[in-house]
Amino acid sequence: MKSRTMHVCTSCGSSSMRWQGQCPGCGEWNTLEARTTSLDKKMPGHAPASRPSRLSRVDISRADHISTGMGELDDVLGGGLVPGGVVLLGGEPGIGKSTLLLQLLSLAGSRDGHTLYISGEESMPQIRSRAQRLALDQEKLQAMATGSLEDILAALSSHGPYQLVIIDSVQTISSSESDSMPGAPTQIRLVSSSLIKAAKESGTCIFLVGHVTKEGQIAGPKLLEHMVDTVIYLEGDKEHLFRILRVIKNRFGPTDELVMFQMGALGLEIIRDPSTFFLQARDPGLSGTALVMAVDGHKPFAVEVQALATPSFLSIPRRTALGFDLNRLHLLLAVMEKKLQRSLAQSDIYTKIGGGLKLVDPGLDLGLVAAVLSSFHNQSLPERAIFWGEVDLNGQIRPVLGQDIRLKQALRLGYKPVFCPRSPESDTGISTIMELQDLLFGNHAS
């Protein structure tokens, strides 16, 4: 039977592959003691051998979900955390990944959960300072600062099993079995496979934090996203207070779900009802603004689309789109020129989505057309009017995903009139942007 000698601190329990005078975890001196552990020791719940079995005889009691303490987050994860599940969290630097996970760890620890926060980027004093800023109960938080995979596996085996372990981040962890630098594809693959194996054998739910590239993708081999059970992204504009947690992959629940947060003094706070969150301080009496019932994931919420059409002094008029694809704006303006016979070729057109949101919802089309027309005529739209629908190249308005939930949410919030695609089951709605122009501006449309 193979064995390995580890040096474990008698004060804080952290371990090291070699003896050191000062403990890297707590900073105490002469507290490391040599201990021999077996490499062949099986983790609790590990079957002695893999063999075929009927699904009806498989014990799924360990697959019960564990609540995170955040109801909305439980919903997007499919019911909560799954024992033995591995979740990969990506996001831009400074977006709030470490803050969110430390809050999550505190909630799990407050319910007597055996949890651990492992950082390869920050020291123990830095972790404690963040916990103090967030006003978290530090007595129920365990942390460890190390960049060694062997130290992490030793902590999981000697002090576990843990209910929840957070590793921030996977690109900073390295194994002595590889000579490559931390963050290299070989190291990421080796570290991730070892941690996933440990999670499955012990029943520990592990969160891996992943760095992202300039393109917004998780750095390292794409294989990493295939290895884990769940992939989530924390998105948002750091200039604004809101954040969106989006589920990209989930073996235990639905995908394309999201939950919205607001950055506050004590960390990230869930926005309970995002329906009108992005309409704060809106003045409906101004021209060039339109309300759109958008859908991101499966959540409908109202956003403000703004447009400014002004005479251009440039040989090539300027076109600007913030929050959506610029090519979509070019397409809509061309359709308006052709079908509405509006002379927009000599106008600068500036458009944006209020609140710093970025959306790819095709239902924005109708609202964009209405906002541009409103600015062009310098006439405000009806105060409680709301729009959604996709505009095709013939000026027709097509139905979009989530037609029913958009309509229900619009009626619940009291928006009227509703400008949406005409449904085959009823005569409500409009069919073309020509009809939209006549209804909104009447004689001014000619």
CSV table of C-alpha atoms in Angstrom, one decimal:
chain,number,residue,atom,x,y,z
A,1,MET,CA,0.0,0.0,0.0
A,2,LYS,CA,1.4,3.3,-1.0
A,3,SER,CA,1.7,6.1,1.5
A,4,ARG,CA,2.5,9.8,1.5
A,5,THR,CA,4.0,12.0,4.3
A,6,MET,CA,2.2,15.3,4.9
A,7,HIS,CA,3.0,18.0,7.4
A,8,VAL,CA,-0.2,19.1,9.2
A,9,CYS,CA,-0.5,22.2,11.4
A,10,THR,CA,-1.8,21.4,14.9
A,11,SER,CA,-3.2,24.9,15.2
A,12,CYS,CA,-5.3,25.4,12.1
A,13,GLY,CA,-5.2,22.0,10.4
A,14,SER,CA,-3.7,23.2,7.1
A,15,SER,CA,-1.2,20.9,5.5
A,16,SER,CA,2.0,21.1,3.4
A,17,MET,CA,4.0,18.7,1.3
A,18,ARG,CA,7.2,19.7,3.1
A,19,TRP,CA,8.1,20.9,6.6
A,20,GLN,CA,8.2,24.6,7.2
A,21,GLY,CA,9.0,26.6,10.2
A,22,GLN,CA,5.9,28.8,9.8
A,23,CYS,CA,2.5,27.5,9.0
A,24,PRO,CA,1.4,28.9,5.6
A,25,GLY,CA,-2.3,28.9,6.8
A,26,CYS,CA,-2.3,30.6,10.2
A,27,GLY,CA,1.2,32.0,10.4
A,28,GLU,CA,2.0,30.1,13.7
A,29,TRP,CA,5.6,28.9,14.2
A,30,ASN,CA,6.8,25.3,14.7
A,31,THR,CA,3.2,23.8,14.5
A,32,LEU,CA,3.7,21.4,11.6
A,33,GLU,CA,3.8,17.7,12.4
A,34,ALA,CA,4.6,14.9,10.0
A,35,ARG,CA,1.7,12.5,9.3
A,36,THR,CA,1.6,9.5,7.0
A,37,THR,CA,-1.5,9.0,4.9
A,38,SER,CA,-2.4,6.1,2.6
A,39,LEU,CA,-2.9,6.9,-1.1
A,40,ASP,CA,-5.1,3.9,-1.6
A,41,LYS,CA,-7.5,4.8,1.1
A,42,LYS,CA,-11.0,5.0,-0.3
A,43,MET,CA,-13.2,8.0,0.4
A,44,PRO,CA,-16.6,7.4,2.2
A,45,GLY,CA,-19.2,6.2,-0.3
A,46,HIS,CA,-16.7,5.0,-2.9
A,47,ALA,CA,-17.7,1.7,-4.4
A,48,PRO,CA,-14.9,-1.0,-4.4
A,49,ALA,CA,-15.3,-1.6,-8.1
A,50,SER,CA,-17.4,-0.3,-11.0
A,51,ARG,CA,-19.8,-2.8,-12.5
A,52,PRO,CA,-23.1,-2.6,-14.4
A,53,SER,CA,-26.2,-2.1,-12.3
A,54,ARG,CA,-29.9,-1.7,-13.0
A,55,LEU,CA,-31.0,2.0,-12.7
A,56,SER,CA,-34.0,0.9,-10.5
A,57,ARG,CA,-31.5,-0.3,-7.9
A,58,VAL,CA,-29.3,2.8,-7.9
A,59,ASP,CA,-29.5,4.7,-4.6
A,60,ILE,CA,-30.3,8.4,-5.4
A,61,SER,CA,-30.7,9.6,-1.8
A,62,ARG,CA,-27.4,11.5,-2.1
A,63,ALA,CA,-28.7,13.4,-5.1
A,64,ASP,CA,-31.1,15.3,-2.9
A,65,HIS,CA,-30.6,19.1,-3.3
A,66,ILE,CA,-29.3,21.2,-0.5
A,67,SER,CA,-30.6,24.8,-0.2
A,68,THR,CA,-28.1,27.6,-0.7
A,69,GLY,CA,-30.1,29.9,1.5
A,70,MET,CA,-31.0,32.0,-1.5
A,71,GLY,CA,-34.4,30.9,-2.9
A,72,GLU,CA,-33.9,32.5,-6.3
A,73,LEU,CA,-30.4,30.9,-6.7
A,74,ASP,CA,-31.9,27.5,-5.7
A,75,ASP,CA,-34.4,27.9,-8.5
A,76,VAL,CA,-31.9,28.5,-11.2
A,77,LEU,CA,-29.7,25.6,-10.0
A,78,GLY,CA,-32.6,23.2,-10.2
A,79,GLY,CA,-33.4,23.1,-6.5
A,80,GLY,CA,-30.1,23.9,-4.8
A,81,LEU,CA,-26.7,22.3,-4.4
A,82,VAL,CA,-26.2,18.7,-5.3
A,83,PRO,CA,-23.8,16.5,-3.1
A,84,GLY,CA,-20.8,15.6,-5.2
A,85,GLY,CA,-21.7,18.2,-7.9
A,86,VAL,CA,-19.0,20.5,-9.3
A,87,VAL,CA,-20.0,24.0,-10.3
A,88,LEU,CA,-17.8,26.3,-12.5
A,89,LEU,CA,-18.3,30.0,-12.0
A,90,GLY,CA,-16.9,32.5,-14.5
A,91,GLY,CA,-16.9,36.2,-14.7
A,92,GLU,CA,-14.7,39.3,-15.3
A,93,PRO,CA,-12.3,40.5,-12.7
A,94,GLY,CA,-13.9,42.6,-10.0
A,95,ILE,CA,-17.5,41.6,-11.0
A,96,GLY,CA,-18.2,40.1,-7.6
A,97,LYS,CA,-17.4,36.3,-7.8
A,98,SER,CA,-15.5,36.0,-4.6
A,99,THR,CA,-18.0,38.3,-2.8
A,100,LEU,CA,-21.0,36.1,-3.9
A,101,LEU,CA,-19.3,32.8,-3.0
A,102,LEU,CA,-18.2,34.0,0.4
A,103,GLN,CA,-21.8,35.1,1.1
A,104,LEU,CA,-22.9,31.7,-0.1
A,105,LEU,CA,-20.4,29.9,2.2
A,106,SER,CA,-21.6,32.0,5.1
A,107,LEU,CA,-25.2,31.0,4.5
A,108,ALA,CA,-24.3,27.3,4.3
A,109,GLY,CA,-22.1,27.6,7.4
A,110,SER,CA,-24.9,29.3,9.4
A,111,ARG,CA,-27.0,26.1,8.9
A,112,ASP,CA,-24.3,24.0,10.6
A,113,GLY,CA,-22.8,23.0,7.2
A,114,HIS,CA,-19.1,21.9,7.2
A,115,THR,CA,-17.7,24.4,4.6
A,116,LEU,CA,-14.3,25.6,3.4
A,117,TYR,CA,-13.1,28.5,1.4
A,118,ILE,CA,-9.8,27.9,-0.4
A,119,SER,CA,-8.0,30.8,-2.1
A,120,GLY,CA,-5.0,30.6,-4.3
A,121,GLU,CA,-5.0,34.4,-4.9
A,122,GLU,CA,-5.5,36.0,-1.5
A,123,SER,CA,-3.9,35.6,1.9
A,124,MET,CA,-5.9,34.7,5.0
A,125,PRO,CA,-5.9,38.3,6.3
A,126,GLN,CA,-7.3,39.4,2.9
A,127,ILE,CA,-10.1,36.8,3.1
A,128,ARG,CA,-10.9,37.9,6.7
A,129,SER,CA,-11.0,41.6,5.7
A,130,ARG,CA,-13.6,40.8,3.0
A,131,ALA,CA,-15.7,38.8,5.5
A,132,GLN,CA,-15.6,41.8,7.9
A,133,ARG,CA,-16.7,44.2,5.1
A,134,LEU,CA,-19.6,41.9,4.3
A,135,ALA,CA,-20.5,41.6,8.1
A,136,LEU,CA,-20.3,37.8,7.9
A,137,ASP,CA,-20.1,35.5,11.0
A,138,GLN,CA,-16.4,34.6,10.9
A,139,GLU,CA,-16.7,32.0,13.6
A,140,LYS,CA,-18.6,29.8,11.1
A,141,LEU,CA,-16.3,30.3,8.2
A,142,GLN,CA,-13.2,28.1,7.6
A,143,ALA,CA,-10.6,29.3,5.0
A,144,MET,CA,-7.3,28.1,3.7
A,145,ALA,CA,-4.8,30.0,1.5
A,146,THR,CA,-2.8,27.6,-0.7
A,147,GLY,CA,-2.0,27.0,-4.4
A,148,SER,CA,-1.1,23.3,-4.0
A,149,LEU,CA,-3.5,20.6,-5.2
A,150,GLU,CA,-1.9,18.2,-2.7
A,151,ASP,CA,-2.6,20.5,0.2
A,152,ILE,CA,-6.3,20.8,-0.9
A,153,LEU,CA,-6.8,17.0,-1.3
A,154,ALA,CA,-5.1,16.4,2.1
A,155,ALA,CA,-7.5,18.9,3.7
A,156,LEU,CA,-10.5,17.4,2.1
A,157,SER,CA,-9.6,13.9,3.2
A,158,SER,CA,-8.3,14.7,6.7
A,159,HIS,CA,-10.9,17.3,7.8
A,160,GLY,CA,-13.9,16.3,5.6
A,161,PRO,CA,-16.3,15.4,4.4
A,162,TYR,CA,-17.3,19.0,3.7
A,163,GLN,CA,-20.7,20.0,2.5
A,164,LEU,CA,-19.5,22.9,0.4
A,165,VAL,CA,-16.0,23.8,-0.7
A,166,ILE,CA,-15.1,26.9,-2.8
A,167,ILE,CA,-11.8,27.0,-4.7
A,168,ASP,CA,-10.9,30.5,-5.9
A,169,SER,CA,-9.6,30.1,-8.5
A,170,VAL,CA,-8.8,26.9,-10.5
A,171,GLN,CA,-6.1,28.7,-12.6
A,172,THR,CA,-4.0,29.4,-9.5
A,173,ILE,CA,-3.9,25.8,-8.3
A,174,SER,CA,-1.0,23.5,-9.4
A,175,SER,CA,0.0,20.0,-8.8
A,176,SER,CA,3.6,18.7,-8.2
A,177,GLU,CA,2.9,15.9,-10.7
A,178,SER,CA,3.2,18.5,-13.5
A,179,ASP,CA,6.1,20.8,-14.3
A,180,SER,CA,4.0,23.4,-16.1
A,181,MET,CA,3.1,26.7,-14.6
A,182,PRO,CA,-0.3,27.3,-12.8
A,183,GLY,CA,-3.0,28.1,-15.3
A,184,ALA,CA,-1.4,26.1,-18.1
A,185,PRO,CA,-3.9,23.8,-19.8
A,186,THR,CA,-2.1,20.7,-18.5
A,187,GLN,CA,-2.3,22.0,-14.9
A,188,ILE,CA,-6.0,23.0,-15.2
A,189,ARG,CA,-6.9,19.6,-16.6
A,190,LEU,CA,-5.0,17.7,-13.9
A,191,VAL,CA,-6.3,19.9,-11.1
A,192,SER,CA,-9.9,19.8,-12.2
A,193,SER,CA,-10.0,16.1,-12.8
A,194,SER,CA,-8.5,15.5,-9.3
A,195,LEU,CA,-11.0,17.8,-7.6
A,196,ILE,CA,-14.0,16.4,-9.5
A,197,LYS,CA,-12.9,12.9,-8.5
A,198,ALA,CA,-12.7,14.0,-4.8
A,199,ALA,CA,-16.1,15.6,-5.0
A,200,LYS,CA,-17.8,12.5,-6.4
A,201,GLU,CA,-16.1,10.2,-3.9
A,202,SER,CA,-16.8,12.3,-0.8
A,203,GLY,CA,-20.2,13.8,-1.7
A,204,THR,CA,-18.8,17.4,-1.4
A,205,CYS,CA,-20.2,20.1,-3.6
A,206,ILE,CA,-17.3,22.1,-5.0
A,207,PHE,CA,-17.4,25.5,-6.6
A,208,LEU,CA,-14.5,26.3,-9.0
A,209,VAL,CA,-13.9,29.9,-9.9
A,210,GLY,CA,-12.6,30.3,-13.4
A,211,HIS,CA,-10.8,33.3,-15.0
A,212,VAL,CA,-12.2,34.6,-18.3
A,213,THR,CA,-10.5,35.8,-21.4
A,214,LYS,CA,-10.9,39.1,-23.2
A,215,GLU,CA,-13.7,37.5,-25.2
A,216,GLY,CA,-15.6,36.6,-22.0
A,217,GLN,CA,-14.9,32.9,-22.2
A,218,ILE,CA,-13.5,30.8,-19.3
A,219,ALA,CA,-9.7,30.6,-19.8
A,220,GLY,CA,-8.0,27.2,-20.2
A,221,PRO,CA,-9.1,24.1,-22.2
A,222,LYS,CA,-12.7,24.0,-23.3
A,223,LEU,CA,-12.7,20.5,-21.8
A,224,LEU,CA,-13.0,22.0,-18.4
A,225,GLU,CA,-16.6,23.1,-19.1
A,226,HIS,CA,-17.5,19.6,-20.3
A,227,MET,CA,-16.0,18.0,-17.1
A,228,VAL,CA,-18.0,19.9,-14.5
A,229,ASP,CA,-21.7,19.5,-13.8
A,230,THR,CA,-22.8,23.1,-13.9
A,231,VAL,CA,-21.4,26.2,-15.6
A,232,ILE,CA,-22.6,29.6,-14.5
A,233,TYR,CA,-21.5,33.2,-15.4
A,234,LEU,CA,-21.7,36.3,-13.3
A,235,GLU,CA,-22.2,39.2,-15.8
A,236,GLY,CA,-22.8,42.9,-15.6
A,237,ASP,CA,-21.3,46.3,-16.1
A,238,LYS,CA,-19.0,47.3,-13.3
A,239,GLU,CA,-20.2,50.9,-13.8
A,240,HIS,CA,-23.7,49.8,-12.7
A,241,LEU,CA,-24.8,48.2,-9.5
A,242,PHE,CA,-26.7,45.2,-11.0
A,243,ARG,CA,-25.3,41.8,-11.8
A,244,ILE,CA,-26.8,38.8,-13.7
A,245,LEU,CA,-26.0,35.2,-12.8
A,246,ARG,CA,-26.7,33.1,-15.8
A,247,VAL,CA,-26.8,29.3,-16.0
A,248,ILE,CA,-25.1,28.0,-19.2
A,249,LYS,CA,-25.0,24.3,-18.4
A,250,ASN,CA,-26.7,22.3,-15.7
A,251,ARG,CA,-26.9,18.5,-15.4
A,252,PHE,CA,-29.2,18.8,-12.4
A,253,GLY,CA,-31.7,21.3,-13.6
A,254,PRO,CA,-32.8,23.8,-16.4
A,255,THR,CA,-30.4,26.0,-18.4
A,256,ASP,CA,-30.9,29.5,-19.8
A,257,GLU,CA,-32.0,30.6,-16.3
A,258,LEU,CA,-30.8,33.7,-14.5
A,259,VAL,CA,-31.0,35.5,-11.2
A,260,MET,CA,-30.4,39.3,-10.8
A,261,PHE,CA,-28.3,40.8,-8.0
A,262,GLN,CA,-27.7,44.4,-6.9
A,263,MET,CA,-24.3,45.3,-5.4
A,264,GLY,CA,-24.9,46.9,-2.0
A,265,ALA,CA,-22.8,47.8,1.1
A,266,LEU,CA,-23.0,44.3,2.4
A,267,GLY,CA,-22.4,42.5,-0.9
A,268,LEU,CA,-24.7,41.2,-3.5
A,269,GLU,CA,-28.4,41.4,-2.8
A,270,ILE,CA,-31.0,39.5,-4.8
A,271,ILE,CA,-33.4,41.7,-6.8
A,272,ARG,CA,-36.7,40.0,-5.8
A,273,ASP,CA,-38.8,41.5,-8.6
A,274,PRO,CA,-36.7,42.6,-11.6
A,275,SER,CA,-39.9,43.5,-13.6
A,276,THR,CA,-39.4,47.2,-13.3
A,277,PHE,CA,-36.0,47.5,-11.7
A,278,PHE,CA,-34.4,49.0,-14.9
A,279,LEU,CA,-37.1,51.8,-15.2
A,280,GLN,CA,-36.0,53.8,-12.2
A,281,ALA,CA,-36.1,57.6,-12.6
A,282,ARG,CA,-37.7,57.3,-16.1
A,283,ASP,CA,-39.6,60.3,-17.5
A,284,PRO,CA,-42.3,59.0,-19.9
A,285,GLY,CA,-43.0,62.5,-21.2
A,286,LEU,CA,-39.7,62.6,-23.2
A,287,SER,CA,-39.6,61.7,-26.8
A,288,GLY,CA,-37.3,58.9,-28.1
A,289,THR,CA,-38.0,56.4,-25.3
A,290,ALA,CA,-40.1,53.2,-25.5
A,291,LEU,CA,-40.8,50.5,-23.0
A,292,VAL,CA,-40.1,46.9,-24.1
A,293,MET,CA,-41.1,43.7,-22.3
A,294,ALA,CA,-37.9,41.8,-22.8
A,295,VAL,CA,-37.2,38.1,-21.9
A,296,ASP,CA,-33.8,36.9,-20.8
A,297,GLY,CA,-33.8,33.2,-19.9
A,298,HIS,CA,-37.4,32.7,-18.8
A,299,LYS,CA,-37.8,35.9,-16.9
A,300,PRO,CA,-39.9,38.8,-18.4
A,301,PHE,CA,-38.9,42.3,-17.3
A,302,ALA,CA,-39.5,45.8,-18.7
A,303,VAL,CA,-36.6,47.8,-20.1
A,304,GLU,CA,-36.4,51.3,-21.6
A,305,VAL,CA,-35.1,51.6,-25.2
A,306,GLN,CA,-33.8,55.1,-26.0
A,307,ALA,CA,-33.2,56.7,-29.4
A,308,LEU,CA,-32.0,60.0,-30.6
A,309,ALA,CA,-32.4,61.1,-34.3
A,310,THR,CA,-30.8,64.3,-35.1
A,311,PRO,CA,-29.7,66.0,-38.4
A,312,SER,CA,-26.1,65.0,-39.4
A,313,PHE,CA,-23.4,67.3,-40.5
A,314,LEU,CA,-21.2,64.3,-41.6
A,315,SER,CA,-20.9,62.9,-45.1
A,316,ILE,CA,-21.6,59.5,-43.5
A,317,PRO,CA,-24.2,59.7,-40.7
A,318,ARG,CA,-23.3,58.2,-37.4
A,319,ARG,CA,-25.0,55.0,-36.1
A,320,THR,CA,-24.5,53.9,-32.5
A,321,ALA,CA,-26.1,51.0,-30.6
A,322,LEU,CA,-25.3,50.3,-26.9
A,323,GLY,CA,-26.6,47.1,-25.4
A,324,PHE,CA,-27.5,45.3,-28.6
A,325,ASP,CA,-26.0,44.4,-32.0
A,326,LEU,CA,-25.3,47.4,-34.2
A,327,ASN,CA,-26.1,45.3,-37.3
A,328,ARG,CA,-29.7,44.9,-36.0
A,329,LEU,CA,-30.0,48.7,-35.9
A,330,HIS,CA,-28.8,49.1,-39.5
A,331,LEU,CA,-31.3,46.5,-40.6
A,332,LEU,CA,-34.2,48.2,-38.8
A,333,LEU,CA,-33.3,51.6,-40.2
A,334,ALA,CA,-33.2,50.2,-43.8
A,335,VAL,CA,-36.6,48.6,-43.3
A,336,MET,CA,-38.0,51.9,-42.0
A,337,GLU,CA,-36.5,53.9,-44.9
A,338,LYS,CA,-38.2,51.4,-47.4
A,339,LYS,CA,-41.5,50.7,-45.8
A,340,LEU,CA,-42.3,53.9,-43.9
A,341,GLN,CA,-40.6,56.2,-46.5
A,342,ARG,CA,-38.8,58.0,-43.7
A,343,SER,CA,-35.7,60.0,-44.8
A,344,LEU,CA,-33.2,58.8,-42.2
A,345,ALA,CA,-30.2,58.8,-44.4
A,346,GLN,CA,-29.2,62.4,-43.3
A,347,SER,CA,-29.7,61.8,-39.6
A,348,ASP,CA,-27.4,60.6,-36.9
A,349,ILE,CA,-29.1,57.8,-35.0
A,350,TYR,CA,-28.0,57.0,-31.4
A,351,THR,CA,-29.7,54.1,-29.6
A,352,LYS,CA,-29.2,52.3,-26.3
A,353,ILE,CA,-30.9,50.1,-23.7
A,354,GLY,CA,-31.3,51.9,-20.4
A,355,GLY,CA,-29.5,50.6,-17.2
A,356,GLY,CA,-26.5,49.3,-19.0
A,357,LEU,CA,-28.2,46.1,-20.0
A,358,LYS,CA,-26.9,43.9,-22.9
A,359,LEU,CA,-29.6,41.9,-24.7
A,360,VAL,CA,-30.0,39.7,-27.8
A,361,ASP,CA,-33.7,39.4,-27.5
A,362,PRO,CA,-35.3,39.9,-31.0
A,363,GLY,CA,-38.4,41.2,-29.3
A,364,LEU,CA,-36.5,44.5,-28.9
A,365,ASP,CA,-37.1,45.3,-32.6
A,366,LEU,CA,-40.5,46.8,-32.3
A,367,GLY,CA,-39.5,49.0,-29.4
A,368,LEU,CA,-36.5,50.3,-31.3
A,369,VAL,CA,-38.6,51.2,-34.2
A,370,ALA,CA,-41.1,53.1,-32.0
A,371,ALA,CA,-38.3,54.9,-30.1
A,372,VAL,CA,-36.6,56.1,-33.4
A,373,LEU,CA,-40.0,57.3,-34.8
A,374,SER,CA,-40.7,59.1,-31.5
A,375,SER,CA,-37.4,60.9,-31.6
A,376,PHE,CA,-37.8,61.6,-35.4
A,377,HIS,CA,-41.2,63.2,-34.9
A,378,ASN,CA,-40.1,64.7,-31.5
A,379,GLN,CA,-43.3,63.3,-30.0
A,380,SER,CA,-43.5,61.2,-26.9
A,381,LEU,CA,-45.2,57.8,-26.9
A,382,PRO,CA,-48.3,56.9,-24.7
A,383,GLU,CA,-47.1,56.9,-21.1
A,384,ARG,CA,-48.0,53.3,-20.3
A,385,ALA,CA,-47.5,51.8,-23.8
A,386,ILE,CA,-45.3,48.8,-24.1
A,387,PHE,CA,-43.8,47.0,-27.1
A,388,TRP,CA,-42.3,43.7,-28.2
A,389,GLY,CA,-42.0,41.8,-31.5
A,390,GLU,CA,-39.4,41.0,-34.2
A,391,VAL,CA,-39.4,43.0,-37.4
A,392,ASP,CA,-38.6,41.2,-40.6
A,393,LEU,CA,-37.3,42.7,-43.9
A,394,ASN,CA,-40.8,43.3,-45.2
A,395,GLY,CA,-41.8,45.4,-42.2
A,396,GLN,CA,-44.0,42.6,-40.8
A,397,ILE,CA,-44.0,42.0,-37.0
A,398,ARG,CA,-43.3,38.3,-36.1
A,399,PRO,CA,-44.1,36.5,-32.8
A,400,VAL,CA,-41.1,36.0,-30.5
A,401,LEU,CA,-40.2,33.5,-27.8
A,402,GLY,CA,-42.2,33.9,-24.6
A,403,GLN,CA,-45.2,35.7,-26.1
A,404,ASP,CA,-47.6,34.5,-23.4
A,405,ILE,CA,-45.4,35.3,-20.4
A,406,ARG,CA,-44.7,38.8,-21.8
A,407,LEU,CA,-48.3,39.5,-22.2
A,408,LYS,CA,-49.2,38.2,-18.7
A,409,GLN,CA,-46.4,40.3,-17.2
A,410,ALA,CA,-47.5,43.4,-19.1
A,411,LEU,CA,-51.1,43.1,-18.0
A,412,ARG,CA,-50.0,42.4,-14.4
A,413,LEU,CA,-48.0,45.6,-14.3
A,414,GLY,CA,-50.8,47.6,-15.8
A,415,TYR,CA,-49.2,48.6,-19.1
A,416,LYS,CA,-51.7,49.7,-21.8
A,417,PRO,CA,-51.8,49.9,-24.8
A,418,VAL,CA,-49.9,46.8,-25.7
A,419,PHE,CA,-48.2,46.8,-29.1
A,420,CYS,CA,-47.2,43.2,-29.9
A,421,PRO,CA,-47.4,40.7,-32.8
A,422,ARG,CA,-50.9,39.7,-33.8
A,423,SER,CA,-51.7,36.2,-32.5
A,424,PRO,CA,-53.2,33.6,-34.8
A,425,GLU,CA,-55.7,32.7,-32.0
A,426,SER,CA,-57.0,36.3,-31.6
A,427,ASP,CA,-57.2,39.6,-33.4
A,428,THR,CA,-55.2,41.5,-30.8
A,429,GLY,CA,-51.8,43.0,-31.8
A,430,ILE,CA,-50.5,44.6,-34.9
A,431,SER,CA,-49.1,43.1,-38.1
A,432,THR,CA,-46.7,45.7,-39.6
A,433,ILE,CA,-44.6,48.7,-38.7
A,434,MET,CA,-46.8,50.7,-41.1
A,435,GLU,CA,-49.7,50.0,-38.8
A,436,LEU,CA,-47.6,50.9,-35.8
A,437,GLN,CA,-46.8,54.3,-37.3
A,438,ASP,CA,-50.4,55.1,-38.1
A,439,LEU,CA,-51.6,54.1,-34.6
A,440,LEU,CA,-48.8,56.2,-32.8
A,441,PHE,CA,-48.6,59.3,-35.0
A,442,GLY,CA,-51.7,59.4,-37.2
A,443,ASN,CA,-51.6,62.5,-39.4
A,444,HIS,CA,-48.0,63.2,-38.4
A,445,ALA,CA,-46.9,60.0,-40.1
A,446,SER,CA,-47.4,61.3,-43.6
